[in-house]
PDB file of C-alpha atoms and ligand atoms in Angstrom:
ATOM      1  CA  GLU A   1      30.572  -1.792 -16.436  1.00 75.00           C
ATOM      2  CA  SER A   2      29.925   0.886 -13.887  1.00 94.00           C
ATOM      3  CA  THR A   3      26.704  -0.225 -12.211  1.00 98.00           C
ATOM      4  CA  LEU A   4      25.461  -3.503 -10.737  1.00 98.00           C
ATOM      5  CA  GLY A   5      22.517  -3.720 -13.121  1.00 98.00           C
ATOM      6  CA  ALA A   6      24.551  -3.047 -16.250  1.00 98.00           C
ATOM      7  CA  ALA A   7      27.268  -5.460 -15.166  1.00 98.00           C
ATOM      8  CA  ALA A   8      24.722  -8.230 -14.497  1.00 98.00           C
ATOM      9  CA  ALA A   9      23.048  -7.534 -17.856  1.00 98.00           C
ATOM     10  CA  GLN A  10      26.307  -8.346 -19.653  1.00 98.00           C
ATOM     11  CA  THR A  11      25.564 -12.015 -18.942  1.00 98.00           C
ATOM     12  CA  GLY A  12      21.792 -11.692 -19.361  1.00 98.00           C
ATOM     13  CA  ARG A  13      21.161 -11.466 -15.625  1.00 98.00           C
ATOM     14  CA  TYR A  14      19.627  -8.812 -13.411  1.00 98.00           C
ATOM     15  CA  PHE A  15      20.692  -7.196 -10.155  1.00 99.00           C
ATOM     16  CA  GLY A  16      17.783  -6.183  -7.957  1.00 99.00           C
ATOM     17  CA  ALA A  17      16.893  -4.633  -4.630  1.00 99.00           C
ATOM     18  CA  ALA A  18      14.040  -4.856  -2.149  1.00 99.00           C
ATOM     19  CA  VAL A  19      12.334  -1.501  -1.667  1.00 98.00           C
ATOM     20  CA  PRO A  20       9.815  -0.121   0.835  1.00 98.00           C
ATOM     21  CA  ALA A  21       7.271   2.196  -0.789  1.00 98.00           C
ATOM     22  CA  GLY A  22       8.047   5.016   1.624  1.00 98.00           C
ATOM     23  CA  ARG A  23      11.597   5.409   0.293  1.00 98.00           C
ATOM     24  CA  LEU A  24      10.386   6.202  -3.221  1.00 98.00           C
ATOM     25  CA  SER A  25       9.848   9.804  -2.133  1.00 98.00           C
ATOM     26  CA  GLU A  26      13.473  10.169  -0.950  1.00 98.00           C
ATOM     27  CA  SER A  27      15.547  11.364  -3.873  1.00 98.00           C
ATOM     28  CA  ALA A  28      18.913  10.384  -2.378  1.00 98.00           C
ATOM     29  CA  TYR A  29      17.562   6.835  -2.135  1.00 98.00           C
ATOM     30  CA  THR A  30      15.926   6.662  -5.556  1.00 98.00           C
ATOM     31  CA  THR A  31      19.062   8.050  -7.175  1.00 98.00           C
ATOM     32  CA  ILE A  32      20.990   4.961  -6.056  1.00 98.00           C
ATOM     33  CA  LEU A  33      18.097   2.610  -6.723  1.00 98.00           C
ATOM     34  CA  ASN A  34      17.546   3.891 -10.232  1.00 98.00           C
ATOM     35  CA  ARG A  35      21.245   3.965 -11.093  1.00 98.00           C
ATOM     36  CA  GLU A  36      22.342   0.558  -9.785  1.00 98.00           C
ATOM     37  CA  PHE A  37      19.417  -1.858  -9.860  1.00 98.00           C
ATOM     38  CA  ASN A  38      17.192  -3.230 -12.632  1.00 98.00           C
ATOM     39  CA  MET A  39      14.859  -5.560 -10.709  1.00 99.00           C
ATOM     40  CA  ILE A  40      12.607  -4.412  -7.876  1.00 99.00           C
ATOM     41  CA  THR A  41      10.985  -6.406  -5.070  1.00 99.00           C
ATOM     42  CA  ALA A  42       8.423  -4.802  -2.747  1.00 99.00           C
ATOM     43  CA  GLU A  43       9.861  -5.369   0.732  1.00 99.00           C
ATOM     44  CA  ASN A  44       6.407  -5.734   2.361  1.00 98.00           C
ATOM     45  CA  GLU A  45       3.781  -4.161   0.123  1.00 99.00           C
ATOM     46  CA  MET A  46       2.699  -7.207  -1.900  1.00 99.00           C
ATOM     47  CA  LYS A  47       2.440  -9.545   1.103  1.00 99.00           C
ATOM     48  CA  MET A  48      -0.861 -11.018   2.230  1.00 99.00           C
ATOM     49  CA  ASP A  49      -1.527  -8.576   5.086  1.00 99.00           C
ATOM     50  CA  ALA A  50      -0.816  -5.586   2.844  1.00 99.00           C
ATOM     51  CA  THR A  51      -2.856  -6.693  -0.163  1.00 99.00           C
ATOM     52  CA  GLU A  52      -5.899  -8.273   1.533  1.00 99.00           C
ATOM     53  CA  PRO A  53      -6.388  -6.481   4.876  1.00 98.00           C
ATOM     54  CA  SER A  54     -10.043  -7.590   5.054  1.00 98.00           C
ATOM     55  CA  GLN A  55     -11.218 -10.791   3.451  1.00 98.00           C
ATOM     56  CA  ASN A  56     -11.812 -10.316  -0.272  1.00 98.00           C
ATOM     57  CA  GLN A  57     -11.166  -6.559   0.005  1.00 98.00           C
ATOM     58  CA  PHE A  58      -7.919  -5.885  -1.727  1.00 98.00           C
ATOM     59  CA  ASN A  59      -5.623  -2.896  -1.361  1.00 98.00           C
ATOM     60  CA  PHE A  60      -2.944  -2.522  -3.993  1.00 98.00           C
ATOM     61  CA  THR A  61      -2.067   1.117  -3.336  1.00 98.00           C
ATOM     62  CA  SER A  62       1.455   0.629  -1.992  1.00 98.00           C
ATOM     63  CA  GLY A  63       2.257  -2.376  -4.132  1.00 98.00           C
ATOM     64  CA  ASP A  64       1.189  -0.446  -7.203  1.00 98.00           C
ATOM     65  CA  ARG A  65       3.398   2.468  -6.220  1.00 98.00           C
ATOM     66  CA  ILE A  66       6.405   0.186  -6.246  1.00 98.00           C
ATOM     67  CA  ALA A  67       5.445  -1.719  -9.399  1.00 98.00           C
ATOM     68  CA  ASN A  68       4.643   1.472 -11.293  1.00 98.00           C
ATOM     69  CA  TRP A  69       7.868   3.157 -10.170  1.00 98.00           C
ATOM     70  CA  ALA A  70       9.805   0.127 -11.366  1.00 98.00           C
ATOM     71  CA  ILE A  71       8.090  -0.145 -14.735  1.00 98.00           C
ATOM     72  CA  SER A  72       8.198   3.582 -15.445  1.00 98.00           C
ATOM     73  CA  ASN A  73      11.936   3.499 -14.767  1.00 98.00           C
ATOM     74  CA  GLY A  74      12.510   0.541 -17.069  1.00 98.00           C
ATOM     75  CA  LYS A  75      12.929  -2.093 -14.370  1.00 98.00           C
ATOM     76  CA  ARG A  76      11.306  -5.453 -13.860  1.00 98.00           C
ATOM     77  CA  VAL A  77       9.409  -6.616 -10.771  1.00 98.00           C
ATOM     78  CA  ARG A  78       9.743  -9.726  -8.621  1.00 98.00           C
ATOM     79  CA  GLY A  79       6.433 -10.322  -6.861  1.00 98.00           C
ATOM     80  CA  HIS A  80       6.785 -11.218  -3.176  1.00 98.00           C
ATOM     81  CA  THR A  81       4.835 -13.136  -1.930  1.00 98.00           C
ATOM     82  CA  LEU A  82       1.459 -14.811  -2.538  1.00 99.00           C
ATOM     83  CA  ALA A  83       1.402 -17.433   0.238  1.00 99.00           C
ATOM     84  CA  TRP A  84       3.332 -17.423   3.523  1.00 98.00           C
ATOM     85  CA  HIS A  85       2.798 -18.441   7.141  1.00 98.00           C
ATOM     86  CA  ALA A  86       3.950 -14.974   8.269  1.00 98.00           C
ATOM     87  CA  GLN A  87       2.540 -11.487   7.669  1.00 98.00           C
ATOM     88  CA  GLN A  88      -0.941 -12.883   7.186  1.00 98.00           C
ATOM     89  CA  PRO A  89      -3.862 -10.522   7.825  1.00 98.00           C
ATOM     90  CA  GLY A  90      -5.592 -11.090  11.158  1.00 98.00           C
ATOM     91  CA  TRP A  91      -8.691 -12.569   9.580  1.00 98.00           C
ATOM     92  CA  MET A  92      -6.602 -15.287   7.920  1.00 98.00           C
ATOM     93  CA  GLN A  93      -4.495 -16.166  10.959  1.00 98.00           C
ATOM     94  CA  ASN A  94      -7.465 -17.726  12.688  1.00 94.00           C
ATOM     95  CA  MET A  95      -8.857 -19.603   9.698  1.00 98.00           C
ATOM     96  CA  SER A  96      -8.425 -23.296   9.031  1.00 98.00           C
ATOM     97  CA  GLY A  97      -9.535 -26.176   6.863  1.00 97.00           C
ATOM     98  CA  SER A  98     -11.424 -25.799   3.616  1.00 97.00           C
ATOM     99  CA  ALA A  99     -12.404 -22.191   4.362  1.00 98.00           C
ATOM    100  CA  LEU A 100      -8.727 -21.255   4.655  1.00 98.00           C
ATOM    101  CA  ARG A 101      -7.878 -23.238   1.527  1.00 98.00           C
ATOM    102  CA  SER A 102     -10.495 -21.332  -0.456  1.00 98.00           C
ATOM    103  CA  ALA A 103      -9.401 -18.006   1.010  1.00 98.00           C
ATOM    104  CA  LEU A 104      -5.770 -18.736   0.153  1.00 98.00           C
ATOM    105  CA  LEU A 105      -6.533 -19.681  -3.443  1.00 98.00           C
ATOM    106  CA  ASN A 106      -8.760 -16.632  -3.835  1.00 98.00           C
ATOM    107  CA  HIS A 107      -5.888 -14.487  -2.556  1.00 99.00           C
ATOM    108  CA  VAL A 108      -3.386 -16.039  -4.937  1.00 99.00           C
ATOM    109  CA  THR A 109      -5.776 -15.619  -7.854  1.00 99.00           C
ATOM    110  CA  LYS A 110      -6.800 -12.036  -7.173  1.00 99.00           C
ATOM    111  CA  VAL A 111      -3.321 -10.702  -6.450  1.00 99.00           C
ATOM    112  CA  ALA A 112      -1.704 -12.480  -9.396  1.00 99.00           C
ATOM    113  CA  GLU A 113      -4.534 -11.289 -11.675  1.00 98.00           C
ATOM    114  CA  HIS A 114      -4.084  -7.702 -10.491  1.00 99.00           C
ATOM    115  CA  TYR A 115      -0.385  -7.742 -11.357  1.00 98.00           C
ATOM    116  CA  ARG A 116      -0.744  -9.840 -14.511  1.00 98.00           C
ATOM    117  CA  GLY A 117       1.710  -8.662 -17.145  1.00 96.00           C
ATOM    118  CA  LYS A 118       3.744  -6.615 -14.671  1.00 98.00           C
ATOM    119  CA  VAL A 119       5.598  -9.315 -12.762  1.00 98.00           C
ATOM    120  CA  TYR A 120       8.634 -11.199 -14.056  1.00 98.00           C
ATOM    121  CA  ALA A 121       8.514 -13.829 -11.315  1.00 98.00           C
ATOM    122  CA  TRP A 122       6.319 -14.462  -8.292  1.00 99.00           C
ATOM    123  CA  ASP A 123       7.434 -16.000  -5.041  1.00 99.00           C
ATOM    124  CA  VAL A 124       4.242 -18.043  -5.027  1.00 99.00           C
ATOM    125  CA  VAL A 125       5.047 -19.811  -1.765  1.00 99.00           C
ATOM    126  CA  ASN A 126       7.529 -18.538   0.808  1.00 99.00           C
ATOM    127  CA  GLU A 127       9.248 -20.459   3.628  1.00 98.00           C
ATOM    128  CA  ALA A 128       7.069 -23.565   3.739  1.00 99.00           C
ATOM    129  CA  PHE A 129       9.811 -25.942   4.916  1.00 99.00           C
ATOM    130  CA  ALA A 130      11.026 -26.525   8.465  1.00 98.00           C
ATOM    131  CA  ASP A 131      14.493 -25.666   9.735  1.00 98.00           C
ATOM    132  CA  GLY A 132      16.662 -28.398  11.174  1.00 95.00           C
ATOM    133  CA  GLY A 133      17.136 -31.990  10.151  1.00 96.00           C
ATOM    134  CA  SER A 134      13.632 -33.173   9.323  1.00 97.00           C
ATOM    135  CA  GLY A 135      13.559 -32.080   5.698  1.00 98.00           C
ATOM    136  CA  GLY A 136       9.804 -31.738   6.095  1.00 98.00           C
ATOM    137  CA  ARG A 137       7.231 -29.005   5.985  1.00 98.00           C
ATOM    138  CA  ARG A 138       6.935 -26.236   8.521  1.00 98.00           C
ATOM    139  CA  ASP A 139       3.784 -26.435  10.617  1.00 98.00           C
ATOM    140  CA  SER A 140       1.375 -23.603   9.823  1.00 98.00           C
ATOM    141  CA  ASN A 141      -2.309 -22.973   9.325  1.00 98.00           C
ATOM    142  CA  LEU A 142      -1.682 -23.377   5.590  1.00 98.00           C
ATOM    143  CA  GLN A 143       0.140 -26.686   6.002  1.00 98.00           C
ATOM    144  CA  ARG A 144      -2.707 -27.997   8.157  1.00 98.00           C
ATOM    145  CA  THR A 145      -5.085 -27.590   5.188  1.00 97.00           C
ATOM    146  CA  GLY A 146      -3.312 -30.517   3.541  1.00 97.00           C
ATOM    147  CA  ASN A 147       0.106 -31.285   2.096  1.00 98.00           C
ATOM    148  CA  ASP A 148      -1.019 -30.346  -1.412  1.00 98.00           C
ATOM    149  CA  TRP A 149      -1.611 -26.676  -0.543  1.00 98.00           C
ATOM    150  CA  ILE A 150       1.640 -25.663  -2.238  1.00 99.00           C
ATOM    151  CA  GLU A 151       0.826 -27.212  -5.588  1.00 98.00           C
ATOM    152  CA  ALA A 152      -2.710 -25.809  -5.390  1.00 98.00           C
ATOM    153  CA  ALA A 153      -1.215 -22.336  -4.936  1.00 99.00           C
ATOM    154  CA  PHE A 154       1.104 -22.813  -7.923  1.00 99.00           C
ATOM    155  CA  ARG A 155      -1.751 -23.984 -10.150  1.00 99.00           C
ATOM    156  CA  ALA A 156      -3.882 -20.992  -9.136  1.00 99.00           C
ATOM    157  CA  ALA A 157      -1.000 -18.601  -9.816  1.00 99.00           C
ATOM    158  CA  ARG A 158      -0.377 -20.088 -13.267  1.00 98.00           C
ATOM    159  CA  ALA A 159      -4.049 -19.731 -14.195  1.00 98.00           C
ATOM    160  CA  ALA A 160      -4.105 -16.122 -12.978  1.00 98.00           C
ATOM    161  CA  ASP A 161      -0.894 -14.966 -14.691  1.00 98.00           C
ATOM    162  CA  PRO A 162       0.389 -17.421 -17.298  1.00 98.00           C
ATOM    163  CA  GLY A 163       3.260 -15.078 -18.196  1.00 98.00           C
ATOM    164  CA  ALA A 164       4.911 -14.882 -14.792  1.00 98.00           C
ATOM    165  CA  LYS A 165       7.622 -17.266 -13.712  1.00 98.00           C
ATOM    166  CA  LEU A 166       6.474 -19.082 -10.587  1.00 99.00           C
ATOM    167  CA  CYS A 167       9.022 -19.595  -7.812  1.00 99.00           C
ATOM    168  CA  TYR A 168       9.303 -21.374  -4.493  1.00 99.00           C
ATOM    169  CA  ASN A 169      11.390 -19.220  -2.088  1.00 99.00           C
ATOM    170  CA  ASP A 170      13.096 -20.101   1.232  1.00 99.00           C
ATOM    171  CA  TYR A 171      16.016 -19.418   3.611  1.00 98.00           C
ATOM    172  CA  ASN A 172      18.637 -21.620   5.289  1.00 98.00           C
ATOM    173  CA  THR A 173      18.970 -23.255   1.894  1.00 98.00           C
ATOM    174  CA  ASP A 174      22.492 -21.955   1.312  1.00 97.00           C
ATOM    175  CA  GLY A 175      24.049 -25.360   0.804  1.00 97.00           C
ATOM    176  CA  ILE A 176      23.126 -29.004   0.552  1.00 98.00           C
ATOM    177  CA  ASN A 177      21.327 -29.731   3.817  1.00 98.00           C
ATOM    178  CA  ALA A 178      18.183 -31.459   5.051  1.00 98.00           C
ATOM    179  CA  LYS A 179      15.994 -28.422   4.410  1.00 98.00           C
ATOM    180  CA  SER A 180      17.256 -27.713   0.893  1.00 98.00           C
ATOM    181  CA  THR A 181      17.013 -31.416   0.086  1.00 98.00           C
ATOM    182  CA  GLY A 182      13.392 -31.489   1.219  1.00 98.00           C
ATOM    183  CA  ILE A 183      12.676 -28.602  -1.155  1.00 99.00           C
ATOM    184  CA  TYR A 184      14.697 -30.283  -3.900  1.00 99.00           C
ATOM    185  CA  ASN A 185      12.561 -33.416  -3.583  1.00 98.00           C
ATOM    186  CA  MET A 186       9.381 -31.340  -3.788  1.00 99.00           C
ATOM    187  CA  VAL A 187      10.561 -29.538  -6.930  1.00 99.00           C
ATOM    188  CA  ARG A 188      11.619 -32.832  -8.527  1.00 98.00           C
ATOM    189  CA  ASP A 189       8.171 -34.246  -7.779  1.00 98.00           C
ATOM    190  CA  PHE A 190       6.446 -31.124  -9.161  1.00 99.00           C
ATOM    191  CA  LYS A 191       8.429 -31.338 -12.385  1.00 98.00           C
ATOM    192  CA  ALA A 192       7.663 -35.056 -12.719  1.00 98.00           C
ATOM    193  CA  ARG A 193       3.924 -34.510 -12.247  1.00 98.00           C
ATOM    194  CA  GLY A 194       3.580 -31.324 -14.277  1.00 98.00           C
ATOM    195  CA  VAL A 195       2.856 -28.988 -11.374  1.00 98.00           C
ATOM    196  CA  PRO A 196       3.695 -25.515 -12.747  1.00 98.00           C
ATOM    197  CA  ILE A 197       6.961 -24.358 -11.163  1.00 99.00           C
ATOM    198  CA  ASP A 198       9.633 -22.366 -12.997  1.00 99.00           C
ATOM    199  CA  CYS A 199      12.141 -21.241 -10.405  1.00 99.00           C
ATOM    200  CA  VAL A 200      13.500 -21.561  -6.893  1.00 99.00           C
ATOM    201  CA  GLY A 201      14.555 -18.554  -4.822  1.00 99.00           C
ATOM    202  CA  PHE A 202      17.387 -18.757  -2.325  1.00 99.00           C
ATOM    203  CA  GLN A 203      16.932 -15.912   0.133  1.00 98.00           C
ATOM    204  CA  SER A 204      20.564 -15.971   1.285  1.00 98.00           C
ATOM    205  CA  HIS A 205      20.347 -14.007   4.512  1.00 98.00           C
ATOM    206  CA  LEU A 206      23.930 -14.749   5.457  1.00 98.00           C
ATOM    207  CA  GLY A 207      26.224 -14.457   8.458  1.00 98.00           C
ATOM    208  CA  THR A 208      30.015 -14.512   8.460  1.00 97.00           C
ATOM    209  CA  THR A 209      30.541 -17.780   6.577  1.00 97.00           C
ATOM    210  CA  LEU A 210      29.288 -19.264   3.320  1.00 97.00           C
ATOM    211  CA  SER A 211      28.669 -22.949   2.834  1.00 97.00           C
ATOM    212  CA  GLY A 212      31.268 -24.500   0.532  1.00 97.00           C
ATOM    213  CA  ASP A 213      28.553 -26.191  -1.500  1.00 98.00           C
ATOM    214  CA  TYR A 214      26.485 -23.046  -2.130  1.00 98.00           C
ATOM    215  CA  GLN A 215      27.087 -23.233  -5.882  1.00 98.00           C
ATOM    216  CA  ALA A 216      26.616 -27.002  -6.043  1.00 98.00           C
ATOM    217  CA  ASN A 217      23.261 -26.575  -4.359  1.00 98.00           C
ATOM    218  CA  LEU A 218      22.123 -23.997  -6.928  1.00 98.00           C
ATOM    219  CA  GLN A 219      23.334 -26.302  -9.675  1.00 99.00           C
ATOM    220  CA  ARG A 220      21.431 -29.359  -8.478  1.00 98.00           C
ATOM    221  CA  PHE A 221      18.180 -27.365  -8.550  1.00 99.00           C
ATOM    222  CA  ALA A 222      18.995 -25.968 -11.995  1.00 99.00           C
ATOM    223  CA  ASP A 223      19.575 -29.525 -13.162  1.00 98.00           C
ATOM    224  CA  LEU A 224      15.928 -30.278 -12.329  1.00 98.00           C
ATOM    225  CA  GLY A 225      14.934 -27.840 -15.085  1.00 98.00           C
ATOM    226  CA  VAL A 226      14.089 -24.725 -13.051  1.00 99.00           C
ATOM    227  CA  ASP A 227      15.716 -21.303 -12.935  1.00 99.00           C
ATOM    228  CA  VAL A 228      17.369 -20.321  -9.681  1.00 99.00           C
ATOM    229  CA  GLN A 229      17.640 -16.830  -8.237  1.00 98.00           C
ATOM    230  CA  ILE A 230      19.275 -15.225  -5.215  1.00 98.00           C
ATOM    231  CA  THR A 231      16.267 -13.377  -3.862  1.00 99.00           C
ATOM    232  CA  GLU A 232      17.066 -11.619  -0.558  1.00 99.00           C
ATOM    233  CA  LEU A 233      20.824 -11.357  -0.270  1.00 98.00           C
ATOM    234  CA  ASP A 234      22.306  -9.623   2.763  1.00 98.00           C
ATOM    235  CA  VAL A 235      25.497 -10.499   4.641  1.00 98.00           C
ATOM    236  CA  GLU A 236      26.583  -9.702   8.191  1.00 98.00           C
ATOM    237  CA  GLN A 237      29.092  -6.848   8.309  1.00 97.00           C
ATOM    238  CA  GLY A 238      32.569  -8.026   9.255  1.00 94.00           C
ATOM    239  CA  SER A 239      35.906  -8.908   7.789  1.00 92.00           C
ATOM    240  CA  ASN A 240      34.320 -11.457   5.449  1.00 97.00           C
ATOM    241  CA  GLN A 241      31.401  -9.445   4.073  1.00 98.00           C
ATOM    242  CA  ALA A 242      32.940  -8.471   0.750  1.00 98.00           C
ATOM    243  CA  ASN A 243      34.302 -11.995   0.193  1.00 98.00           C
ATOM    244  CA  ILE A 244      30.927 -13.615   0.808  1.00 98.00           C
ATOM    245  CA  TYR A 245      29.130 -11.194  -1.494  1.00 98.00           C
ATOM    246  CA  ALA A 246      31.690 -11.966  -4.195  1.00 98.00           C
ATOM    247  CA  ALA A 247      31.419 -15.727  -3.667  1.00 98.00           C
ATOM    248  CA  VAL A 248      27.623 -15.628  -3.959  1.00 98.00           C
ATOM    249  CA  THR A 249      27.905 -13.548  -7.132  1.00 99.00           C
ATOM    250  CA  ARG A 250      30.457 -15.922  -8.653  1.00 98.00           C
ATOM    251  CA  ALA A 251      28.266 -18.906  -7.761  1.00 98.00           C
ATOM    252  CA  CYS A 252      25.299 -17.390  -9.594  1.00 98.00           C
ATOM    253  CA  LEU A 253      27.407 -16.582 -12.643  1.00 98.00           C
ATOM    254  CA  ALA A 254      28.749 -20.143 -12.709  1.00 98.00           C
ATOM    255  CA  VAL A 255      25.226 -21.582 -12.949  1.00 98.00           C
ATOM    256  CA  SER A 256      23.726 -20.823 -16.348  1.00 98.00           C
ATOM    257  CA  ARG A 257      20.158 -21.024 -15.000  1.00 98.00           C
ATOM    258  CA  CYS A 258      20.896 -18.564 -12.197  1.00 99.00           C
ATOM    259  CA  THR A 259      19.065 -15.598 -13.694  1.00 98.00           C
ATOM    260  CA  GLY A 260      19.765 -12.882 -11.152  1.00 98.00           C
ATOM    261  CA  ILE A 261      20.546 -11.605  -7.680  1.00 99.00           C
ATOM    262  CA  THR A 262      18.462  -9.347  -5.448  1.00 99.00           C
ATOM    263  CA  ALA A 263      19.869  -7.567  -2.395  1.00 99.00           C
ATOM    264  CA  TRP A 264      17.387  -7.214   0.467  1.00 99.00           C
ATOM    265  CA  GLY A 265      17.672  -3.439   0.548  1.00 98.00           C
ATOM    266  CA  VAL A 266      19.914  -0.642  -0.660  1.00 98.00           C
ATOM    267  CA  ARG A 267      21.521   1.271   2.247  1.00 98.00           C
ATOM    268  CA  ASP A 268      22.450  -0.193   5.625  1.00 98.00           C
ATOM    269  CA  ASP A 269      20.174   2.213   7.479  1.00 98.00           C
ATOM    270  CA  THR A 270      17.150   0.863   5.585  1.00 98.00           C
ATOM    271  CA  SER A 271      17.905  -2.817   6.237  1.00 98.00           C
ATOM    272  CA  TRP A 272      15.596  -5.046   8.288  1.00 98.00           C
ATOM    273  CA  ARG A 273      18.819  -6.263  10.017  1.00 98.00           C
ATOM    274  CA  ASP A 274      20.953  -4.203  12.376  1.00 98.00           C
ATOM    275  CA  ASP A 275      24.347  -5.613  11.288  1.00 98.00           C
ATOM    276  CA  ASN A 276      24.954  -3.355   8.275  1.00 98.00           C
ATOM    277  CA  PRO A 277      24.468  -6.170   5.751  1.00 98.00           C
ATOM    278  CA  LEU A 278      23.971  -4.222   2.504  1.00 98.00           C
ATOM    279  CA  LEU A 279      26.101  -2.801  -0.316  1.00 98.00           C
ATOM    280  CA  PHE A 280      25.720   0.921   0.487  1.00 98.00           C
ATOM    281  CA  ASP A 281      26.432   2.567   3.829  1.00 98.00           C
ATOM    282  CA  ARG A 282      24.150   4.894   5.706  1.00 97.00           C
ATOM    283  CA  SER A 283      25.314   7.866   3.641  1.00 98.00           C
ATOM    284  CA  GLY A 284      24.814   6.048   0.364  1.00 98.00           C
ATOM    285  CA  ASN A 285      28.519   5.428  -0.188  1.00 98.00           C
ATOM    286  CA  LYS A 286      29.601   2.269  -1.981  1.00 98.00           C
ATOM    287  CA  LYS A 287      31.085  -0.243   0.470  1.00 98.00           C
ATOM    288  CA  ALA A 288      33.892  -2.724  -0.140  1.00 98.00           C
ATOM    289  CA  ALA A 289      31.176  -5.327  -0.633  1.00 98.00           C
ATOM    290  CA  TYR A 290      29.763  -3.258  -3.502  1.00 98.00           C
ATOM    291  CA  TYR A 291      33.093  -3.204  -5.329  1.00 98.00           C
ATOM    292  CA  SER A 292      33.606  -6.925  -4.769  1.00 98.00           C
ATOM    293  CA  VAL A 293      30.231  -7.695  -6.351  1.00 98.00           C
ATOM    294  CA  LEU A 294      30.822  -5.343  -9.279  1.00 98.00           C
ATOM    295  CA  ASP A 295      34.199  -6.981  -9.803  1.00 98.00           C
ATOM    296  CA  ALA A 296      32.715 -10.484  -9.730  1.00 98.00           C
ATOM    297  CA  LEU A 297      29.892  -9.712 -12.170  1.00 98.00           C
TER     298      LEU A 297
HETATM  299  C1  LIG B   1      11.062  -8.726   6.111  1.00 53.62           C
HETATM  300  C2  LIG B   1      11.069  -7.223   5.848  1.00 53.62           C
HETATM  301  O1  LIG B   1      12.348  -6.860   5.398  1.00 53.62           O
HETATM  302  C3  LIG B   1      10.724  -6.470   7.115  1.00 53.62           C
HETATM  303  O2  LIG B   1      10.544  -5.087   6.829  1.00 53.62           O
HETATM  304  C4  LIG B   1       9.432  -7.032   7.739  1.00 53.62           C
HETATM  305  O3  LIG B   1       9.214  -6.408   8.979  1.00 53.62           O
HETATM  306  C5  LIG B   1       9.537  -8.525   7.924  1.00 53.62           C
HETATM  307  O4  LIG B   1       9.839  -9.130   6.681  1.00 53.62           O
HETATM  308  N1  LIG B   1      12.189 -13.425   4.513  1.00 53.62           N
HETATM  309  C6  LIG B   1      11.317 -12.873   3.611  1.00 53.62           C
HETATM  310  C7  LIG B   1      11.066 -11.410   3.632  1.00 53.62           C
HETATM  311  O5  LIG B   1      10.830 -13.579   2.722  1.00 53.62           O
HETATM  312  O6  LIG B   1       9.746 -11.103   3.252  1.00 53.62           O
HETATM  313  C8  LIG B   1      11.359 -10.816   4.976  1.00 53.62           C
HETATM  314  O7  LIG B   1      11.221  -9.389   4.882  1.00 53.62           O
HETATM  315  C9  LIG B   1      12.737 -11.211   5.445  1.00 53.62           C
HETATM  316  C10 LIG B   1      12.838 -12.704   5.582  1.00 53.62           C
END
């Protein structure tokens, strides 16, 4: 196949990209986006600060631009993200306790209801686990409302959009380590108790090495009965970039429940990182990493 999306579709998978709404008016950008990718994530526009700038006053203008562009061009949408410690609106940052719990669940409900029928999968909760060896939760205003805030968010999301797959999404989970094991134990518990969870996202913001058990880690989650997805892939530019992209792609293809890969951007000049981590260079040319992914798909 000649594009990432078409090549991924040969095995029933997708290949996506994160997109900022502002780029949709740049034709050089949308030409690549439309040609290569068949899943779209809003880079910032569906986050809590963007969608609920004042409490219970929702603004879906930019998120809708992205979702409508995707759907009108025959692409699916990954919703990102309903609940996160970061990029909260100011009014939420200072809330706590039961008022925050209610505000969070209202946010999850209203945003998921707005996009009902348009979203393939939601990152319901993003980055709720701590880095390092504890395997426990990250401290945040949300976590301080009680350890069950994550399952409450998943239940609210399911009620609001029963057709969307509901994912937990995190980073530094690129192998079997204390953090990924903490998440694994949570997902196992959710499945055992019937908490609605369908998928786990592995952000995969990578440096110059890839953990040797990257695939085994995906597989152990899949074995719990959830889909797995690579949700925010980008890889530090360097001699190993193309190899790491290929290894991640092969790992996903080797796991039958790995349903797709999303790159966290299109061209290097639009990346949130400054180390040229994407598949297209600043001029929109295909990089070696692009060809290695296409080859691996
Ligand atoms: C990043 C965006 O790319 C930036 O534009 C923004 O300034 C900060 O957030 N993990 C996530 C993404 O889940 O939402 C983050 O996106 C990157 C890290």
